[in-house]
Tab-separated table of C-alpha atoms in Angstrom:
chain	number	residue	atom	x	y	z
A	2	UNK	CA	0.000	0.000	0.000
A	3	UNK	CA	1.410	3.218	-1.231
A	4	UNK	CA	-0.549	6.033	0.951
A	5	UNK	CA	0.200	8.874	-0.862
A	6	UNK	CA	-0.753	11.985	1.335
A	7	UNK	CA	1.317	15.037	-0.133
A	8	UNK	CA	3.332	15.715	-2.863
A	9	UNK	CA	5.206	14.233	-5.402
A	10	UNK	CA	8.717	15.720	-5.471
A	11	UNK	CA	12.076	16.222	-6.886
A	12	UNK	CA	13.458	16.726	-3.544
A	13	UNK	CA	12.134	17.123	-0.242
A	14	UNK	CA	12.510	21.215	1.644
A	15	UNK	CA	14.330	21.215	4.751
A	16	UNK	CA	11.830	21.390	7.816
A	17	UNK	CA	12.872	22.986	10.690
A	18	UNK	CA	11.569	21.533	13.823
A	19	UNK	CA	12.084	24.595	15.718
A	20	UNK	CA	9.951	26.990	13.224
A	21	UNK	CA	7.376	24.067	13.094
A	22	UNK	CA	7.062	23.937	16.715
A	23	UNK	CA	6.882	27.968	17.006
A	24	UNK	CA	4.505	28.508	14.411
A	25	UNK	CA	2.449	25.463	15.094
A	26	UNK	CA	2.622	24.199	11.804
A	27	UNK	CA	2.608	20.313	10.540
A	28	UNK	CA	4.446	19.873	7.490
A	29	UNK	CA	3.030	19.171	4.272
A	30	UNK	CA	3.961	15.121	3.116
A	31	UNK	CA	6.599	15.114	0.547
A	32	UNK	CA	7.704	11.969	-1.593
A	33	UNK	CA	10.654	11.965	-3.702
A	34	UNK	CA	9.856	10.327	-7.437
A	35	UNK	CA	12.993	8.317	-7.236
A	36	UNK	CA	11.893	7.050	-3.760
A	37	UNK	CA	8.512	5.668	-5.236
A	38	UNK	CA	10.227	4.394	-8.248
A	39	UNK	CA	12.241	2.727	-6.845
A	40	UNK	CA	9.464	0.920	-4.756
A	41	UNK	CA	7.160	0.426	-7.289
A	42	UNK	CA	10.288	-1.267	-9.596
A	43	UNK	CA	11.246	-3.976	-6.141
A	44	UNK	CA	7.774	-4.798	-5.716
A	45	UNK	CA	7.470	-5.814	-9.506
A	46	UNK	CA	9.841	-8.344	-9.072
A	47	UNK	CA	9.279	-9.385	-5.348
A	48	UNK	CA	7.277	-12.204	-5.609
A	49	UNK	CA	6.072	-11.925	-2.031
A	50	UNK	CA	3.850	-8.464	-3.167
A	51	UNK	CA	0.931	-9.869	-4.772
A	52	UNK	CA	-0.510	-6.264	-5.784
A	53	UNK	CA	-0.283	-2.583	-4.829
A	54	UNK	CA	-2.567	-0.006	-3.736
A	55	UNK	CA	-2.259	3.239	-4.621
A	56	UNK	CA	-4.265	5.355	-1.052
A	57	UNK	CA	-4.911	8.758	-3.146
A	58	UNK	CA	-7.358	9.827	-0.765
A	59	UNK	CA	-5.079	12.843	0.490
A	60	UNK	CA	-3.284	12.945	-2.361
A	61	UNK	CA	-2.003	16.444	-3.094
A	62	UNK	CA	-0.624	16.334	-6.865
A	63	UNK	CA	3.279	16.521	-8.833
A	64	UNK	CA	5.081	18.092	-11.736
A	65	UNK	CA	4.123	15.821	-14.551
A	66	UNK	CA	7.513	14.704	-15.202
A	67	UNK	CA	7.306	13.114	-12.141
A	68	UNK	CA	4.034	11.282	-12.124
A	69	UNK	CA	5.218	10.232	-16.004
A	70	UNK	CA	8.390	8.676	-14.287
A	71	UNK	CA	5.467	7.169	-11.331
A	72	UNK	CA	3.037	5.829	-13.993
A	73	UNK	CA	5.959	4.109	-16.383
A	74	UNK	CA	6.529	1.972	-12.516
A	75	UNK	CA	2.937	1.286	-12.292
A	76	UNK	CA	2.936	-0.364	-15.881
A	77	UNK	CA	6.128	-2.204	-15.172
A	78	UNK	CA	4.057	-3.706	-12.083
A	79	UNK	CA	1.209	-4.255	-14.326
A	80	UNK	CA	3.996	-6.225	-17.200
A	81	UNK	CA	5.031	-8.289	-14.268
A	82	UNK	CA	1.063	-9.699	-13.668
A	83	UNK	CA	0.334	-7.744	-10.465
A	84	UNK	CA	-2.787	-5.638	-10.067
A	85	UNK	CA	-2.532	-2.068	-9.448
A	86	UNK	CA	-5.520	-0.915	-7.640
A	87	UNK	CA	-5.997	2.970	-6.638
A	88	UNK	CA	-8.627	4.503	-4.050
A	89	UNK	CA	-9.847	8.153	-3.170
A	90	UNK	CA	-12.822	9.860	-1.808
A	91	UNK	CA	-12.631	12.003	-5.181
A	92	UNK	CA	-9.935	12.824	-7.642
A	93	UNK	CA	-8.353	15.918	-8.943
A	94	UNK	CA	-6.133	15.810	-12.106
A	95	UNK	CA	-2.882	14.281	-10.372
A	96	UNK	CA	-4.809	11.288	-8.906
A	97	UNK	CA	-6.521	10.687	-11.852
A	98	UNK	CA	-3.182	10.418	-13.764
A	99	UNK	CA	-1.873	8.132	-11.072
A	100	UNK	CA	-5.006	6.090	-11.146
């Protein structure tokens, strides 16, 4: 399960934990596109994943390059015979891509 609640990134900001604390701020979820590559690519050949699950209920969006570079995994899963599988309450353009 890929829970996906944030954005899709080059590379992640810095977050101070002293400016969060004083302002009172959470940060917003950021995940690299190499990271999630990378994860989609091992569980296309792991033979202990069975499927994945894209959670795109809090998704927040990406660049398109990067949800290209995403959605090339997600059909490399799909070569390898696994089911891809994708949720959300409702979809703006990014999840739809993804989905």
């Amino acid at each position: 399960v890929l829970k996906l609640d944030g954005y899709v990134v080059e590379e992640r900001q810095h977050v101070d934990p002293i400016e969060a604390f004083l302002t009172n701020t959470v940060p917003t979820g950021e995940y690299q596109a190499r990271d999630l590559v990378r994860a989609l690519d091992a569980a296309a050949t792991d033979s202990r994943i069975k499927a994945v699950v894209l959670d795109l209920d809090r998704f927040l969006g990406g660049g398109q390059v990067h949800l290209a570079e995403v959605g090339e995994a997600l059909d490399r899963v799909r070569a390898a015979k696994k089911p891809v599988l994708a949720f959300a309450t409702a979809y703006a353009n990014d999840g739809l891509l993804l989905a």
